[in-house]
Coordinates of C-alpha atoms in Angstrom, one line a residue:
X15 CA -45.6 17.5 38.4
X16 CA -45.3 17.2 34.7
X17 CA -43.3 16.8 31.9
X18 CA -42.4 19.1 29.1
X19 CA -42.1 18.2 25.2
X20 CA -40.9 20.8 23.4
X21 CA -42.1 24.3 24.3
X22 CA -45.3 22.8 25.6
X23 CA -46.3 20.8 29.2
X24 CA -49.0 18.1 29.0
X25 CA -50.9 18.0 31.7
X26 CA -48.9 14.1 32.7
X27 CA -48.8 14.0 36.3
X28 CA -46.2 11.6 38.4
X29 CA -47.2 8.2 39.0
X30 CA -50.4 7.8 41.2
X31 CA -53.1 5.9 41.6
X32 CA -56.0 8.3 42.4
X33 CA -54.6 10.4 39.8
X34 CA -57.7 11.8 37.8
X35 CA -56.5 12.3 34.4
X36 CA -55.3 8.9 34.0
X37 CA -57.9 7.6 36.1
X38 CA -60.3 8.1 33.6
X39 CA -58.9 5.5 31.3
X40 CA -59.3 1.7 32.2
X41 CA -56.5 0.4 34.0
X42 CA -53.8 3.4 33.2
X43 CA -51.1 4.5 34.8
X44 CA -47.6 6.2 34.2
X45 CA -44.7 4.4 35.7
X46 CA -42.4 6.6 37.1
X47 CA -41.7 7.2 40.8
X48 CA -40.8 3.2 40.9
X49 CA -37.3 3.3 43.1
X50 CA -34.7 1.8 41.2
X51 CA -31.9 2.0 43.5
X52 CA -30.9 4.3 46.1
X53 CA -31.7 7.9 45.3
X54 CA -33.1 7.1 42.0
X55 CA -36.5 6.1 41.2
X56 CA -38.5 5.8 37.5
X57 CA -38.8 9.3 35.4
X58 CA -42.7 10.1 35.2
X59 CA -44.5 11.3 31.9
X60 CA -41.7 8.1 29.6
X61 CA -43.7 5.1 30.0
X62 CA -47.7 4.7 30.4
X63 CA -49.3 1.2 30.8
X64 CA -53.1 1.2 29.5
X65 CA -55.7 -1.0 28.4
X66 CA -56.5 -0.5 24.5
X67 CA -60.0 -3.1 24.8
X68 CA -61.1 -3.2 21.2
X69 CA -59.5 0.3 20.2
X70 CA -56.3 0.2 17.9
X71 CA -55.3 3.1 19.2
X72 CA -56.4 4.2 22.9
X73 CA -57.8 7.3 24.0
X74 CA -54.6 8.6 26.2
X75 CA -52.6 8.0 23.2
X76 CA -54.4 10.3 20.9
X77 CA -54.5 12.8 23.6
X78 CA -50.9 12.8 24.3
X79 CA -50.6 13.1 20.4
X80 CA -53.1 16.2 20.8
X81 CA -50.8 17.6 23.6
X82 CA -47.5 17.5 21.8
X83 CA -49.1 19.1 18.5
X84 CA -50.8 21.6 20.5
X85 CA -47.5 22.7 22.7
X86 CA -44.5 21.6 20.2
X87 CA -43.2 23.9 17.2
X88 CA -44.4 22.8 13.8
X89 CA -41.4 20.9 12.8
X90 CA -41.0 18.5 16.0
X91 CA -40.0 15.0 15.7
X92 CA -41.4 14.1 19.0
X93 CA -43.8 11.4 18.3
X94 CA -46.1 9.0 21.2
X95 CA -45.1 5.9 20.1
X96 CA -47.8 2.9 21.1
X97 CA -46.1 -0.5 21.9
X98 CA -49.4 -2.8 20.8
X99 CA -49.3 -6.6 22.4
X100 CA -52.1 -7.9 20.8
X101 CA -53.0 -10.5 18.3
X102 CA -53.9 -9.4 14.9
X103 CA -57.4 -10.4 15.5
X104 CA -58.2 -8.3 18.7
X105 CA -57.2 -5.6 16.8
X106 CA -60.2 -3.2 15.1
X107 CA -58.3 -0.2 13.0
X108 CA -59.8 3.6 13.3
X109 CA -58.6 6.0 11.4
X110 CA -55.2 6.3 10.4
X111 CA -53.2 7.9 12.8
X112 CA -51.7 11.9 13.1
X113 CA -48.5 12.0 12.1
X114 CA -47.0 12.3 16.2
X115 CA -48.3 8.4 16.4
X116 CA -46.1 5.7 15.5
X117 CA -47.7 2.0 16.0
X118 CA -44.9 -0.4 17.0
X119 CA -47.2 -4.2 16.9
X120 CA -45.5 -7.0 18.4
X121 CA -48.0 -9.6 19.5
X122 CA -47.1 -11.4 22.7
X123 CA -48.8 -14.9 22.4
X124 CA -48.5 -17.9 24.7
X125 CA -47.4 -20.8 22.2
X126 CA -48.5 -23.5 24.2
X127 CA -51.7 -21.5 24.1
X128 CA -55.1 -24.1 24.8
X129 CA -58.5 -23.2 25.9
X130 CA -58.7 -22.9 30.0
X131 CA -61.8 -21.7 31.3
X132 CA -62.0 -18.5 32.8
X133 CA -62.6 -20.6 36.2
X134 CA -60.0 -22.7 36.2
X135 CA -57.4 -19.9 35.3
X136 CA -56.2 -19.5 38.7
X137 CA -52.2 -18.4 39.9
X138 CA -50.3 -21.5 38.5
X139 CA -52.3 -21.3 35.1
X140 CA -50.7 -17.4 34.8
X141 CA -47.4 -18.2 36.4
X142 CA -46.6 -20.9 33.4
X143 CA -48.4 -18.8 30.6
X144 CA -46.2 -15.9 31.5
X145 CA -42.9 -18.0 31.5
X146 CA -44.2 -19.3 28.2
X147 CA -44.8 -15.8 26.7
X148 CA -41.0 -14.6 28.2
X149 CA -39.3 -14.8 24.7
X150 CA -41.6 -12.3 22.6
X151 CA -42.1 -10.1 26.1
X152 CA -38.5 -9.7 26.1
X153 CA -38.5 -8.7 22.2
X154 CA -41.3 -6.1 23.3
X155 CA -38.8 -4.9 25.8
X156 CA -36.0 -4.6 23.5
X157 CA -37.7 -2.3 21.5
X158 CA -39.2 0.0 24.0
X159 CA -35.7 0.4 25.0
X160 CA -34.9 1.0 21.3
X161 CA -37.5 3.8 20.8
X162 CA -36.6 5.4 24.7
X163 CA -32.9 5.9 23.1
X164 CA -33.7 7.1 19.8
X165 CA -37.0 9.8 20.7
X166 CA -38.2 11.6 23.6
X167 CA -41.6 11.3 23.3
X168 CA -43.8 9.0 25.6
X169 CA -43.9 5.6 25.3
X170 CA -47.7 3.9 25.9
X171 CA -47.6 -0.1 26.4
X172 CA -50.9 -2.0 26.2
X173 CA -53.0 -4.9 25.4
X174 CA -56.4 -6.0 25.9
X175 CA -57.2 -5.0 29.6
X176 CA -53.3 -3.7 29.8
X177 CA -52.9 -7.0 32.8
X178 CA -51.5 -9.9 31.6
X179 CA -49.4 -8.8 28.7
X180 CA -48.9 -5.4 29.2
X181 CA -48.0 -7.0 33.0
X182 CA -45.2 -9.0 31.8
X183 CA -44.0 -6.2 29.9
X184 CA -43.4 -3.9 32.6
X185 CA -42.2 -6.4 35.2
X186 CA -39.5 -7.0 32.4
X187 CA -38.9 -3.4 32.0
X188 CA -38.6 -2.7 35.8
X189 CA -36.1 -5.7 36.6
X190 CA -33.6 -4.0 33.8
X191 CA -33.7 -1.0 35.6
X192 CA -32.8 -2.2 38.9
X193 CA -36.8 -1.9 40.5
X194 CA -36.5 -4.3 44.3
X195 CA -38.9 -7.3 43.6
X196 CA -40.9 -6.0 45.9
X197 CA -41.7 -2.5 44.4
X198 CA -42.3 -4.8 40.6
X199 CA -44.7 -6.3 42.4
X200 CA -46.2 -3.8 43.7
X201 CA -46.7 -2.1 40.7
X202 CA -48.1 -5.6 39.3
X203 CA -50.8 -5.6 41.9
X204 CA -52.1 -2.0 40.9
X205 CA -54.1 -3.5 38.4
X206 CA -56.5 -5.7 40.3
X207 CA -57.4 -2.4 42.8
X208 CA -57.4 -0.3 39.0
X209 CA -59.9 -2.7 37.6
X210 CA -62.0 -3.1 41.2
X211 CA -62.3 0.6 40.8
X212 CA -63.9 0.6 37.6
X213 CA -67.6 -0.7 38.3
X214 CA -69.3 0.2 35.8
X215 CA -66.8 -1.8 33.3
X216 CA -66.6 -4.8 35.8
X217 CA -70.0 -5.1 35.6
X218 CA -70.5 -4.7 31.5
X219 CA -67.4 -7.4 31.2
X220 CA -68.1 -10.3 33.3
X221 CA -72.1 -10.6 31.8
X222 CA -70.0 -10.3 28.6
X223 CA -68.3 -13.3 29.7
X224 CA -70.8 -15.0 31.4
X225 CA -68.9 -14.5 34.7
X226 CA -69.8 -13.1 38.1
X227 CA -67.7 -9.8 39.0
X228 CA -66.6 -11.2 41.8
X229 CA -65.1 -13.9 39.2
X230 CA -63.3 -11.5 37.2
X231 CA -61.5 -9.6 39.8
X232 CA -60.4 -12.9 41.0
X233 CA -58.4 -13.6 38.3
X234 CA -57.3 -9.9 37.8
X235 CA -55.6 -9.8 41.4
X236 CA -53.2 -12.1 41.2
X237 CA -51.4 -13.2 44.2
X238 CA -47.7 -11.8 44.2
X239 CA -46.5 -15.0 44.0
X240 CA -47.3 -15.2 40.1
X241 CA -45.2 -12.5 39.2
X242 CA -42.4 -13.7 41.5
X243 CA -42.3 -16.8 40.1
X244 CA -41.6 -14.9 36.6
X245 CA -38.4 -12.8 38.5
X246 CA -37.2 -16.0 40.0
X247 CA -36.9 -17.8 36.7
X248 CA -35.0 -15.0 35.2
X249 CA -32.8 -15.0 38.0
X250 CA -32.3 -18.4 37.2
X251 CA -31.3 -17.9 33.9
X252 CA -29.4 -14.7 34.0
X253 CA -27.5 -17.4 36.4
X254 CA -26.4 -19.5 34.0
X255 CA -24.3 -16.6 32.1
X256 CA -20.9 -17.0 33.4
X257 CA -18.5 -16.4 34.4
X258 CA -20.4 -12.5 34.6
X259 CA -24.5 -13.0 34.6
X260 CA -26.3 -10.7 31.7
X261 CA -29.4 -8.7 31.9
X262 CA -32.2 -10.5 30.5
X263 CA -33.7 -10.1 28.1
X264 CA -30.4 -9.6 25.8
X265 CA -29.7 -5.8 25.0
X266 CA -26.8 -4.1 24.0
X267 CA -25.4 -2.8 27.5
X268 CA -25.0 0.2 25.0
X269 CA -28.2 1.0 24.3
X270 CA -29.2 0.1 27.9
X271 CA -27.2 3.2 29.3
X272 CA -28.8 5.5 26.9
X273 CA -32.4 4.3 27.5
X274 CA -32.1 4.0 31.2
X275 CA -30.6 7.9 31.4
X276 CA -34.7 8.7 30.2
X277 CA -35.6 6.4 32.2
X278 CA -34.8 7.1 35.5
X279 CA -33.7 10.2 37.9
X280 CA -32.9 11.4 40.5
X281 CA -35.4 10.5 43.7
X282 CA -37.5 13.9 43.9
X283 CA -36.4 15.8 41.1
X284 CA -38.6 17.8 39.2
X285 CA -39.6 16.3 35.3

């Protein structure tokens, strides 16, 4: 199943995990195929999650660039645009990039932010760092939905290991468009089996960090509780909106409409 920008079709299969083109990037995966609501479920080949490590700009993002150029006439305005969570200083710059790339950085930061130890950073440490992080996550969110409504090309959100930011990011994303709880948090829990996957990084990273692998993955599954905690809090907030409750984060119900008709279909309709 793929996806077609402009005369051409990158090879940008529906959401799965044993998927092998995005498989062979660390913790990847395309969104779509996420029910939304009856008889309508996430459109494949918009949104990618990924894990840019110490890259400014990720492989799958240079290669979806390649793909557009390669299958697009000379004078598309399609572009990949990369949604970049990180600080300034996990950031190393390659070359600049082609001209179907547009960066978009908004750091998400936790501004309570104090040095835990990897050991100690067990489900309650994530549940209040995400809460914390919930204002710049929803200004992320706001403009993906701004670049979803204005171009058609895909969207790639990421941070360091594409987990706890990029995480956030999504679960935000999903709630907007009507994604169950339990489907979000399914799609949350993909990472820890996406990492566990990867040996031969779990292994290179945790003596990096002076951990044991068994250590690392720990953290990396989270329970679902942590991400619950984050939908229940919103819940609690979009509460207190009356007398009618609005979507959170704040977006023009305007520009909602025209980024959620990219951003969903119809269940089992082709891209």
């Amino acid at each position: 199943m793929t996806r077609r920008w402009g005369a051409g079709e990158p090879r940008v299969p529906a959401s799965r995990e044993d998927d092998p083109y995005l498989s062979s990037y660390l913790n990847t995966r395309d969104i779509g195929g996420i029910r939304t609501s009856p008889g309508e479920e996430t459109a494949p080949g918009t949104v990618f999650r990924t894990a840019a490590m110490e890259h400014a700009l990720p492989d799958l993002v240079l290669n979806l660039a390649r793909e557009i150029e390669q299958g697009s006439s000379a004078n598309t305005r399609e572009k990949v645009h990369f949604l970049d969570l990180r600080s300034p200083s996990e950031v190393n710059e390659k070359p600049a990039p082609r001209d179907t790339v547009t960066v978009h950085r908004i750091p998400l930061r936790d501004p309570d932010a104090r040095h835990v130890p990897p050991s100690a950073r067990g489900p309650e440490h994530f549940a209040q760092q995400y809460v914390r992080m919930l204002p710049d996550a929803g200004r992320a969110v706001a403009t993906l939905l701004d670049i979803v409504a204005a171009d058609t090309g895909p969207v790639v959100v990421g941070c360091r290991l594409g987990k706890d930011r990029t995480g956030l990011v999504i679960l935000l994303l999903l709630r907007l468009l009507g994604v169950p709880d339990h489907d979000n948090r399914e799609e949350f829990g993909r990472t820890g089996r996406a990492l566990a996957r990867r040996r031969d990084w779990l292994d290179g990273y945790a003596a990096r960090r002076g951990e044991t692998p068994a250590e690392v993955l720990r953290r990396c599954a989270l329970p679902p509780g942590v991400p619950q905690h984050v939908l229940d809090v919103l819940r609690l907030r979009a509460a207190r909106d009356t007398p009618a409750p609005a979507p959170w984060p704040a977006v023009d119900a305007a520009l909602l409409r025209r980024a959620r008709a990219r951003l969903t279909r119809p269940k089992g309709e082709l891209a």
